[in-house]
Coordinates of C-alpha atoms in Angstrom, one line a residue:
Chain D
M1 CA 27.3 -6.7 31.8
T2 CA 30.2 -8.8 32.7
F3 CA 32.8 -9.7 30.0
Y4 CA 31.5 -13.3 29.8
A5 CA 27.5 -12.1 29.4
A6 CA 29.0 -10.4 26.6
L7 CA 30.8 -12.7 25.0
G8 CA 28.1 -15.3 25.2
A9 CA 25.3 -12.9 23.4
I10 CA 28.1 -12.1 20.7
E11 CA 28.2 -16.2 20.6
Q12 CA 24.3 -16.4 20.2
G13 CA 24.2 -13.1 18.1
C14 CA 26.2 -15.4 15.3
V15 CA 24.4 -18.7 15.3
Y16 CA 20.8 -17.0 15.5
G17 CA 22.6 -15.1 12.9
I18 CA 22.6 -18.2 10.6
M19 CA 18.7 -18.1 11.1
V20 CA 18.2 -14.5 10.9
I21 CA 19.9 -15.1 7.6
G22 CA 17.3 -17.3 6.6
V23 CA 14.4 -15.0 7.7
Y24 CA 15.8 -12.0 5.5
L25 CA 15.9 -14.4 2.2
T26 CA 12.3 -14.5 2.7
F27 CA 11.4 -11.6 4.3
R28 CA 12.7 -8.9 2.7
I29 CA 14.3 -10.5 -0.5
L30 CA 11.1 -12.5 -1.8
D31 CA 8.3 -10.7 -0.2
F32 CA 6.9 -14.4 1.5
P33 CA 6.5 -13.3 5.4
D34 CA 7.0 -17.1 6.9
L35 CA 6.7 -18.2 10.3
T36 CA 7.9 -22.2 9.2
V37 CA 10.8 -21.1 11.2
D38 CA 9.5 -21.3 14.6
G39 CA 8.7 -24.7 13.4
S40 CA 12.5 -25.3 11.1
L41 CA 14.9 -24.0 14.0
P42 CA 13.7 -27.0 16.3
L43 CA 13.1 -29.5 13.4
G44 CA 17.6 -29.0 12.9
A45 CA 18.3 -29.4 16.4
A46 CA 15.8 -32.4 16.3
I47 CA 17.6 -34.0 13.6
S48 CA 21.4 -33.0 14.8
A49 CA 20.7 -34.3 17.7
V50 CA 18.9 -37.5 17.1
A51 CA 21.6 -38.1 14.3
I52 CA 24.4 -37.8 17.1
T53 CA 22.5 -39.9 19.2
H54 CA 22.3 -42.3 16.7
G55 CA 26.3 -42.3 16.3
I56 CA 26.3 -40.0 13.0
N57 CA 29.1 -37.5 13.0
P58 CA 28.5 -34.3 14.2
F59 CA 29.5 -32.5 10.9
L60 CA 27.2 -35.0 8.5
S61 CA 23.9 -33.8 11.5
L62 CA 24.2 -30.6 10.2
F63 CA 24.1 -31.0 6.4
L64 CA 20.6 -34.1 7.5
A65 CA 19.1 -30.7 9.2
L66 CA 19.6 -28.5 6.4
A67 CA 18.3 -31.2 4.0
G68 CA 15.0 -31.8 6.6
G69 CA 14.9 -27.6 7.0
F70 CA 14.7 -27.2 3.2
L71 CA 12.1 -29.4 2.7
A72 CA 10.0 -27.8 5.6
G73 CA 10.7 -24.5 3.9
M74 CA 9.3 -26.1 0.0
A75 CA 6.4 -27.6 1.8
T76 CA 5.3 -24.5 2.8
A77 CA 6.2 -22.6 -0.7
V78 CA 4.2 -25.5 -2.4
L79 CA 1.3 -24.8 -0.5
N80 CA 1.4 -20.8 -1.4
T81 CA 2.6 -21.7 -4.4
K82 CA 0.9 -24.1 -6.2
F83 CA -2.5 -24.4 -4.1
K84 CA -2.4 -20.8 -3.4
I85 CA -3.1 -20.4 0.1
L86 CA -1.9 -17.5 1.5
H87 CA 1.9 -17.3 2.9
L88 CA 1.1 -16.7 6.3
L89 CA -1.2 -19.1 6.6
A90 CA 0.4 -21.2 4.6
S91 CA 3.7 -21.5 6.9
I92 CA 1.5 -21.7 10.2
L93 CA 0.6 -24.5 9.1
T94 CA 3.4 -26.3 8.0
M95 CA 4.7 -24.7 11.7
I96 CA 2.2 -26.5 13.4
A97 CA 2.7 -29.9 11.6
L98 CA 6.4 -29.3 11.9
Y99 CA 6.0 -29.3 16.2
S100 CA 4.4 -33.1 16.0
I101 CA 6.9 -33.9 13.2
N102 CA 9.6 -33.0 15.8
I103 CA 8.6 -34.6 18.3
R104 CA 8.3 -38.2 15.8
I105 CA 11.5 -36.9 14.8
M106 CA 12.9 -37.1 18.6
A107 CA 10.7 -40.0 20.2
G108 CA 9.4 -36.9 23.4
P109 CA 9.8 -33.6 23.5
N110 CA 13.4 -32.9 24.1
V111 CA 16.3 -35.3 23.5
A112 CA 19.4 -34.5 25.2
L113 CA 23.5 -34.5 23.9
L114 CA 25.3 -35.0 27.4
G115 CA 28.7 -36.5 26.6
S116 CA 28.0 -37.0 23.4
A117 CA 30.4 -35.6 20.4
T118 CA 29.9 -32.2 18.7
V119 CA 30.8 -30.0 16.6
F120 CA 32.7 -28.0 19.4
D121 CA 35.4 -31.3 19.6
A122 CA 37.0 -29.8 16.7
V123 CA 38.2 -26.5 18.4
T124 CA 38.6 -27.7 21.9
A125 CA 40.7 -30.7 20.9
F126 CA 43.4 -27.6 20.7
G127 CA 43.0 -26.6 24.2
V128 CA 40.8 -23.7 23.5
Q129 CA 38.3 -23.3 26.4
A130 CA 34.6 -23.9 25.7
H131 CA 33.9 -20.6 26.0
F132 CA 35.4 -19.1 23.4
A133 CA 35.3 -22.8 21.0
G134 CA 31.4 -21.5 20.8
L135 CA 32.6 -18.2 19.1
I136 CA 35.0 -19.6 17.1
I137 CA 32.4 -22.3 15.7
F138 CA 29.4 -20.0 15.1
G139 CA 31.4 -16.9 13.9
S140 CA 32.9 -19.1 11.1
F141 CA 29.5 -20.3 10.5
A142 CA 27.9 -17.1 10.6
V143 CA 30.4 -15.8 7.9
L144 CA 30.2 -18.1 5.7
V145 CA 27.4 -18.5 5.6
V146 CA 26.6 -15.0 4.9
A147 CA 30.0 -15.0 2.5
L148 CA 27.5 -17.9 0.2
V149 CA 24.5 -16.4 0.8
V150 CA 25.8 -13.0 -1.0
W151 CA 27.5 -15.0 -3.6
F152 CA 24.4 -17.3 -4.6
L153 CA 22.6 -13.9 -4.5
G154 CA 25.2 -12.8 -7.4
T155 CA 24.8 -16.0 -9.6
E156 CA 22.0 -16.0 -12.7
I157 CA 19.8 -18.2 -10.5
G158 CA 20.6 -15.8 -7.7
Q159 CA 19.8 -12.9 -9.6
A160 CA 16.2 -14.6 -10.7
I161 CA 15.4 -14.9 -6.7
L162 CA 16.0 -11.1 -6.1
A163 CA 13.9 -10.4 -9.4
T164 CA 11.1 -12.3 -8.2
G165 CA 11.0 -10.6 -4.8
D166 CA 11.5 -7.4 -6.9
N167 CA 9.1 -7.6 -9.7
P168 CA 7.3 -10.9 -10.5
Q169 CA 5.5 -10.4 -13.4
M170 CA 9.2 -9.0 -14.8
I171 CA 10.8 -11.6 -14.7
T172 CA 7.9 -14.0 -16.2
S173 CA 7.8 -12.3 -19.2
Q174 CA 12.1 -13.3 -19.1
G175 CA 10.9 -16.7 -18.6
V176 CA 11.4 -17.7 -14.9
N177 CA 8.8 -19.7 -13.3
T178 CA 8.4 -18.0 -10.4
H179 CA 7.0 -20.6 -7.9
T180 CA 10.0 -22.6 -9.1
I181 CA 12.0 -19.8 -7.5
I182 CA 9.8 -19.6 -4.2
I183 CA 9.9 -22.9 -3.7
L184 CA 13.8 -22.7 -3.9
G185 CA 14.7 -19.7 -2.1
V186 CA 12.7 -20.8 1.3
G187 CA 13.5 -23.6 1.2
I188 CA 17.0 -22.5 1.2
S189 CA 15.7 -19.9 4.0
N190 CA 14.7 -22.8 5.9
A191 CA 17.4 -24.8 5.6
L192 CA 19.4 -22.1 6.9
V193 CA 17.0 -21.9 10.2
A194 CA 17.6 -25.7 10.4
L195 CA 20.9 -25.7 10.3
S196 CA 21.5 -22.9 13.1
G197 CA 19.1 -24.8 15.2
A198 CA 21.2 -28.0 14.9
L199 CA 24.3 -25.6 16.2
V200 CA 22.0 -24.6 19.1
A201 CA 21.1 -27.9 20.1
Q202 CA 24.7 -29.4 20.0
N203 CA 26.2 -26.1 22.0
Q204 CA 23.5 -26.4 24.6
G205 CA 23.6 -29.7 24.9
A206 CA 20.2 -30.7 24.2
A207 CA 17.3 -30.0 21.4
D208 CA 13.2 -29.1 22.7
V209 CA 10.3 -28.6 20.7
G210 CA 9.4 -25.9 22.6
M211 CA 12.9 -23.9 21.3
G212 CA 11.4 -22.7 18.7
I213 CA 8.9 -19.7 20.2
G214 CA 9.9 -16.1 18.9
T215 CA 12.1 -17.3 16.1
I216 CA 10.1 -15.6 14.2
V217 CA 10.1 -12.6 15.9
A218 CA 13.8 -12.9 17.0
G219 CA 14.3 -12.4 13.7
L220 CA 12.6 -9.8 12.5
A221 CA 13.6 -8.4 15.3
S222 CA 17.2 -8.5 13.9
V223 CA 16.8 -7.7 10.3
I224 CA 14.9 -4.2 11.0
I225 CA 17.3 -3.5 14.0
G226 CA 20.2 -4.4 11.2
E227 CA 19.0 -2.5 9.0
T228 CA 18.4 0.7 11.0
V229 CA 22.1 1.0 12.6
F230 CA 23.8 -1.0 9.4
G231 CA 21.9 0.2 6.4
A232 CA 21.3 -2.0 3.6
R233 CA 21.8 -0.4 0.4
T234 CA 23.2 -3.5 -1.4
I235 CA 22.9 -6.8 -0.9
A236 CA 26.6 -7.9 0.2
R237 CA 26.1 -4.7 2.9
A238 CA 22.1 -6.2 4.2
F239 CA 23.1 -9.6 4.4
I240 CA 26.5 -8.6 7.0
A241 CA 23.4 -6.0 8.4
A242 CA 20.9 -8.8 9.0
L243 CA 24.2 -10.8 10.9
L244 CA 25.2 -7.7 12.9
G245 CA 21.6 -7.0 13.6
S246 CA 21.1 -10.5 15.5
I247 CA 24.3 -9.3 17.8
V248 CA 23.3 -6.1 18.8
Y249 CA 19.8 -7.8 19.3
R250 CA 21.8 -10.6 21.4
L251 CA 23.3 -7.6 23.1
A252 CA 20.8 -5.2 24.0
I253 CA 18.5 -8.5 25.3
A254 CA 21.4 -9.4 27.3
L255 CA 22.1 -5.7 28.9
A256 CA 18.4 -5.7 29.7
L257 CA 18.4 -8.7 31.6
G258 CA 21.3 -7.5 33.5
L259 CA 19.7 -4.8 34.4
E260 CA 18.9 -3.6 37.8
I261 CA 17.0 -0.4 38.5
G262 CA 17.0 -0.2 42.6
G263 CA 15.1 -3.3 43.4
F264 CA 13.9 -4.0 40.3
K265 CA 15.2 -6.5 37.5
F266 CA 13.9 -7.7 34.0
N267 CA 12.9 -12.1 34.0
P268 CA 13.6 -14.3 31.1
S269 CA 9.9 -13.9 30.5
D270 CA 10.0 -10.1 30.0
L271 CA 11.7 -11.4 26.7
N272 CA 9.0 -10.7 24.5
L273 CA 8.0 -7.5 26.0
I274 CA 11.3 -6.6 26.0
T275 CA 11.5 -7.3 22.0
A276 CA 8.8 -5.8 21.4
V277 CA 10.1 -2.4 22.8
L278 CA 13.2 -3.5 20.9
V279 CA 10.7 -3.3 17.7
V280 CA 9.5 -1.1 17.8
I281 CA 11.6 1.7 18.6
A282 CA 14.1 0.0 15.7
L283 CA 10.4 0.6 13.1
I284 CA 10.3 4.6 14.8
T285 CA 13.4 5.8 14.3
P286 CA 14.0 6.3 11.1
N287 CA 10.5 8.3 11.3
L288 CA 11.8 10.6 14.6
K289 CA 15.3 10.8 12.7
R290 CA 13.5 12.4 9.9
R291 CA 11.7 14.5 11.6
L292 CA 14.0 16.3 13.8
I293 CA 16.0 16.7 11.4
E294 CA 12.4 19.1 9.3
R295 CA 12.9 21.1 11.9
Chain O
M1 CA 4.0 -16.5 -37.7
I2 CA 1.3 -16.3 -34.6
V3 CA -1.8 -18.3 -35.5
L4 CA -5.1 -17.8 -33.1
D5 CA -7.7 -19.5 -34.0
S6 CA -11.7 -19.6 -32.8
I7 CA -10.7 -17.8 -29.1
V8 CA -13.4 -17.8 -26.4
K9 CA -12.7 -15.7 -23.5
Y10 CA -15.0 -15.5 -20.5
F11 CA -13.7 -13.8 -17.2
H12 CA -15.9 -14.7 -14.2
R13 CA -18.1 -16.9 -16.1
G14 CA -21.4 -17.7 -14.4
S15 CA -21.0 -14.5 -11.8
V16 CA -22.8 -11.9 -11.8
N17 CA -19.2 -10.4 -13.2
E18 CA -19.0 -12.5 -16.2
V19 CA -17.2 -11.0 -19.1
F20 CA -17.1 -11.8 -22.5
A21 CA -14.3 -11.0 -23.4
L22 CA -12.8 -13.0 -26.4
N23 CA -15.9 -13.8 -28.7
N24 CA -14.3 -17.0 -31.2
L25 CA -11.7 -14.7 -32.5
S26 CA -9.5 -16.1 -35.1
L27 CA -6.5 -13.9 -36.3
T28 CA -3.3 -14.4 -38.6
I29 CA -0.3 -11.9 -38.3
G30 CA 2.6 -12.9 -40.9
E31 CA 6.5 -13.4 -40.2
G32 CA 7.3 -9.6 -39.5
E33 CA 4.3 -8.2 -40.1
F34 CA 3.4 -4.8 -37.5
V35 CA -0.3 -4.6 -36.3
S36 CA -1.5 -1.8 -34.4
V37 CA -4.6 -2.6 -32.4
I38 CA -7.3 -0.5 -31.8
G39 CA -10.5 0.0 -30.0
S40 CA -12.6 0.9 -27.2
N41 CA -12.4 0.1 -23.2
G42 CA -13.5 -2.7 -22.8
A43 CA -12.4 -3.9 -26.4
G44 CA -10.7 -6.9 -25.2
K45 CA -6.5 -5.5 -26.8
S46 CA -5.2 -6.6 -23.6
T47 CA -6.4 -10.2 -23.4
L48 CA -6.0 -10.4 -27.2
L49 CA -2.0 -9.6 -25.9
N50 CA -2.7 -11.5 -22.9
C51 CA -3.9 -15.0 -24.3
I52 CA -0.8 -14.4 -26.7
A53 CA 1.0 -13.8 -24.1
G54 CA 0.0 -16.5 -21.6
G55 CA -1.4 -14.5 -19.4
F56 CA -4.2 -16.7 -18.9
F57 CA -5.4 -20.0 -21.1
P58 CA -8.4 -19.5 -23.1
D59 CA -11.7 -21.4 -23.1
S60 CA -11.9 -23.0 -26.4
G61 CA -9.3 -22.5 -29.3
T62 CA -5.7 -22.8 -29.9
V63 CA -2.8 -20.2 -30.4
S64 CA 0.6 -21.2 -31.7
I65 CA 3.5 -19.2 -32.7
N66 CA 5.2 -19.7 -35.5
G67 CA 4.2 -23.4 -36.1
L68 CA 4.0 -25.0 -32.4
D69 CA 0.7 -25.1 -30.3
V70 CA 1.8 -23.1 -27.5
T71 CA -1.5 -23.4 -26.0
R72 CA -1.3 -24.8 -22.5
W73 CA 2.1 -23.5 -22.2
P74 CA 2.6 -21.1 -18.9
E75 CA 3.0 -17.3 -19.2
Y76 CA 6.9 -18.2 -17.9
K77 CA 7.7 -21.3 -20.4
R78 CA 6.3 -19.1 -23.5
A79 CA 8.5 -15.9 -22.7
G80 CA 11.1 -17.8 -25.2
L81 CA 9.1 -16.6 -28.1
I82 CA 7.7 -13.5 -27.1
A83 CA 8.7 -10.6 -25.1
R84 CA 6.7 -7.4 -23.7
V85 CA 6.7 -4.0 -22.8
F86 CA 3.5 -3.0 -20.9
Q87 CA 1.6 0.6 -20.4
D88 CA 3.0 1.5 -16.7
P89 CA 6.6 1.4 -17.3
L90 CA 7.3 0.2 -13.9
L91 CA 6.5 -3.5 -14.9
G92 CA 9.2 -4.2 -17.3
T93 CA 12.5 -3.1 -15.4
C94 CA 13.3 -4.2 -11.2
P95 CA 14.0 -1.1 -9.5
S96 CA 16.1 -2.3 -6.8
A97 CA 18.5 -3.7 -9.3
T98 CA 20.6 -1.9 -11.6
I99 CA 20.3 -1.2 -14.8
E100 CA 23.5 -3.4 -16.1
Q101 CA 21.5 -6.5 -13.9
N102 CA 18.4 -5.8 -15.6
M103 CA 20.2 -6.2 -18.8
A104 CA 22.0 -9.9 -17.6
L105 CA 18.1 -10.8 -17.2
A106 CA 16.9 -10.0 -20.1
I107 CA 19.5 -11.8 -22.2
R108 CA 19.0 -14.6 -20.6
R109 CA 15.4 -14.2 -21.3
G110 CA 13.4 -18.0 -21.8
R111 CA 17.1 -19.9 -21.1
R112 CA 18.3 -21.8 -18.5
R113 CA 20.2 -20.0 -15.6
G114 CA 22.6 -21.5 -13.4
L115 CA 25.1 -21.0 -11.0
A116 CA 27.5 -19.0 -13.4
P117 CA 27.9 -15.2 -12.2
G118 CA 24.6 -12.9 -13.3
V119 CA 26.3 -10.1 -14.9
R120 CA 29.4 -10.8 -16.7
H121 CA 32.8 -8.7 -17.4
A122 CA 32.6 -9.2 -21.5
D123 CA 28.5 -8.3 -21.6
R124 CA 29.2 -5.2 -20.5
E125 CA 31.0 -3.5 -23.3
R126 CA 27.3 -5.2 -24.9
F127 CA 25.2 -3.4 -22.6
R128 CA 27.1 0.2 -23.1
R129 CA 27.3 -0.1 -27.0
E130 CA 23.2 -0.9 -26.9
L131 CA 22.7 1.9 -24.0
A132 CA 24.1 4.1 -26.0
Q133 CA 21.6 3.7 -29.2
L134 CA 19.1 5.1 -27.2
G135 CA 21.0 8.5 -26.2
L136 CA 20.0 8.7 -23.0
G137 CA 23.3 8.8 -21.1
L138 CA 22.4 5.5 -19.6
E139 CA 25.9 3.7 -21.3
D140 CA 27.4 5.8 -18.2
R141 CA 24.7 4.5 -15.5
L142 CA 25.2 1.0 -15.9
L143 CA 26.1 0.6 -12.2
D144 CA 22.8 3.0 -11.2
K145 CA 19.5 1.4 -10.1
V146 CA 16.7 1.2 -12.3
G147 CA 14.0 3.2 -9.5
L148 CA 16.2 5.7 -9.9
L149 CA 15.8 6.5 -13.8
S150 CA 12.1 8.2 -15.0
G151 CA 9.6 6.2 -16.2
G152 CA 10.7 7.0 -20.0
Q153 CA 14.0 6.4 -19.5
R154 CA 12.7 2.9 -17.7
Q155 CA 11.0 2.5 -21.1
A156 CA 13.4 2.7 -23.0
L157 CA 15.1 0.6 -21.5
T158 CA 12.4 -2.4 -21.6
M159 CA 11.7 -2.0 -24.9
L160 CA 16.0 -2.2 -25.3
M161 CA 16.1 -5.4 -23.4
A162 CA 12.6 -6.4 -24.7
T163 CA 14.8 -7.0 -27.8
M164 CA 17.9 -7.3 -26.8
V165 CA 17.7 -11.1 -28.1
R166 CA 15.4 -11.5 -31.2
P167 CA 11.8 -12.5 -29.9
E168 CA 9.5 -14.5 -32.5
V169 CA 7.0 -11.8 -31.1
L170 CA 6.6 -8.4 -30.0
L171 CA 3.7 -7.7 -27.7
L172 CA 3.8 -3.5 -26.9
D173 CA 0.7 -3.1 -24.0
E174 CA -0.5 0.3 -25.1
H175 CA 4.3 0.8 -24.4
I176 CA 4.0 4.8 -24.6
A177 CA 0.0 5.9 -22.9
A178 CA 1.6 6.3 -19.5
L179 CA 4.5 8.6 -20.7
D180 CA 4.7 12.3 -21.4
P181 CA 3.8 13.6 -25.3
K182 CA 7.9 14.5 -25.9
T183 CA 9.3 11.1 -24.2
A184 CA 5.8 9.3 -25.7
G185 CA 7.5 10.1 -29.3
Q186 CA 10.8 9.4 -28.7
I187 CA 9.7 5.5 -27.2
L188 CA 7.5 5.2 -30.7
L189 CA 10.4 6.4 -33.0
L190 CA 12.7 3.8 -30.6
T191 CA 10.2 0.9 -31.2
R192 CA 9.7 2.2 -35.4
D193 CA 13.8 1.4 -36.0
I194 CA 14.1 -1.7 -33.8
V195 CA 10.9 -3.2 -35.7
A196 CA 11.9 -2.3 -38.6
G197 CA 15.8 -3.6 -37.9
Q198 CA 15.1 -6.6 -36.6
R199 CA 12.0 -7.0 -38.9
L200 CA 10.5 -8.7 -35.7
T201 CA 6.4 -9.8 -35.6
T202 CA 4.8 -7.4 -33.6
L203 CA 1.6 -6.3 -32.0
M204 CA 0.9 -2.9 -30.9
I205 CA -2.1 -2.1 -28.7
T206 CA -2.1 2.2 -28.7
H207 CA -5.3 4.7 -28.7
N208 CA -3.8 6.6 -31.1
M209 CA -5.3 6.8 -33.9
K210 CA -2.9 8.9 -36.0
H211 CA -0.5 6.6 -34.1
A212 CA -2.4 3.4 -35.1
I213 CA -2.5 4.8 -39.1
A214 CA 0.8 6.0 -39.0
F215 CA 2.7 2.9 -37.4
G216 CA 2.4 -0.8 -38.8
D217 CA 1.8 -1.8 -42.2
R218 CA -1.5 -2.9 -41.1
L219 CA -4.5 -2.5 -38.3
I220 CA -7.0 -4.4 -36.4
M221 CA -9.9 -2.8 -34.8
L222 CA -11.6 -5.1 -31.7
H223 CA -15.2 -4.4 -30.1
Q224 CA -16.3 -7.0 -28.2
G225 CA -14.0 -9.0 -28.4
R226 CA -14.1 -9.5 -32.2
I227 CA -12.0 -8.0 -34.5
I228 CA -14.5 -5.6 -36.9
F229 CA -12.1 -4.0 -39.2
D230 CA -8.8 -5.2 -40.7
V231 CA -7.1 -3.4 -43.4
A232 CA -3.3 -3.4 -44.6
G233 CA -1.4 -2.5 -47.3
D234 CA -2.2 0.4 -49.9
D235 CA -5.7 0.9 -47.6
K236 CA -4.4 1.4 -44.2
K237 CA -1.4 3.9 -46.0
N238 CA -4.8 5.7 -47.2
L239 CA -6.8 5.9 -43.8
T240 CA -7.9 9.2 -42.3
V241 CA -8.8 9.1 -38.6
A242 CA -12.3 10.3 -39.6
D243 CA -12.4 7.0 -42.0
L244 CA -11.8 4.9 -38.7
L245 CA -14.1 7.1 -37.0
A246 CA -17.1 6.2 -39.7
R247 CA -15.6 2.9 -39.5
F248 CA -16.6 2.5 -35.8
Y249 CA -20.5 4.4 -36.1
Q250 CA -21.2 2.3 -39.0
T251 CA -20.0 -1.3 -37.7
Q252 CA -21.7 -0.3 -34.1
G253 CA -24.0 2.7 -34.5
E254 CA -25.0 5.8 -32.2
E255 CA -24.2 3.6 -29.3
L256 CA -20.1 4.3 -29.5
A257 CA -21.2 8.0 -30.0
L258 CA -19.1 8.5 -26.2
D259 CA -16.4 6.3 -27.9
S260 CA -15.5 8.9 -30.2
L261 CA -14.7 11.2 -27.8
L262 CA -12.5 9.2 -26.0
L263 CA -10.2 8.1 -29.6
G264 CA -10.3 10.8 -31.2

């Protein structure tokens, strides 16, 4: 793997790391497996790209993406809590609906941002090279998001969110409406996923309706790799591990794609297979370790 | 003060699994009264407590607490008035949160939660002081996760959490049934001290007739969703387990012979 390939992987790890933080919030904290993310990532990208092409400030477009993602998450959570639709199914419904909505927003399957202003201009204006600009912007956003989420989960509301995932009966008898909490939590999760999508679009120079495919799988892979490699003993550690897991995941993918054995090379289309194998390895490692130690 | 007026509740109404859980049940419990509730399995004891707590809405009838009609209040809203301790020690606390985080959740029972820190430094002193009263050494373990505690320790903590903010009503649903006899005895004494100390209006379900007689100012016996025996004051003090069993047979006849084995 070349230096640039590694740099690119770390950059991708950071920007998709924001999505992974969102996935961690639903999957692990709220115990709410949420497939909405496959739709809310391109939703954020679409909102941000369309906003920018309409002359809105790229930073401001990120807030619009956050809001759009929050609404998408709310839709899933309302279907689940108020209408008693199974969480997985509710999130699939929202995801499918978002496919059409995203095309409506972009008035087509994609929007190009070539030549438009992006958040990277703020850094490249100081003469920083483009590939470092991505790392700086993505790295700062990722760290900021982790810090904010960890702070938030320490507040009264945040503690109620943790308790809702941990013991819904207990927190209900402490006077908390778990429906409200789930709607808030899934909303925040998808807001972060949309933010991640918006940043990706600004970096790639385009938003595309297909860019969300496999988001949940990449998210879960990163979460599981993070937990296995870095542990999850405290909330702060768990979220830092999720972010680092995302970076490790992208590095592993880059490594696999760069691999050449004799005449054999992986294609980018092998990515799903590689991801599946990575997740399986991450899932069985703790088990294997235990068995080896027992012997 | 709790007033239940003509409560009717069916479960799975209209299906083959239909259960007539509460049969036109009326009950008034005075301020500060400690009532023990007994009855065979399926008599409606837990349903009665759940009805007060808001776990479901009755098919008909009204529930009021301190003069407030709470019949249509969801469970989380009633939590401002009611504290509960469940039979399962795992239900009352969050295992992956620390002792102090659990207590911090409990001192905000029924209050608005905002963006202030979940655990405040000033609260820790109070948590330590209250935990010290349990005599279990938990006051030195504020940062331990509750999942590390034993069932008895968790139930003691739940008992404390239920009463740190004085509830208008305390509901104890067989809260010592899942504990070993020694721990159960300790929790029962803790219960008596807390209830007496704060003069709490309390309902306690128990399967142990001796406990039902020894604890509380009033005893009610449920059968098939109705109250079939209600005794207080000196009449209750002079009760014996034999009296209670006799009462069972007298009201319900021989069909309860098996229950006496379960309840003895």
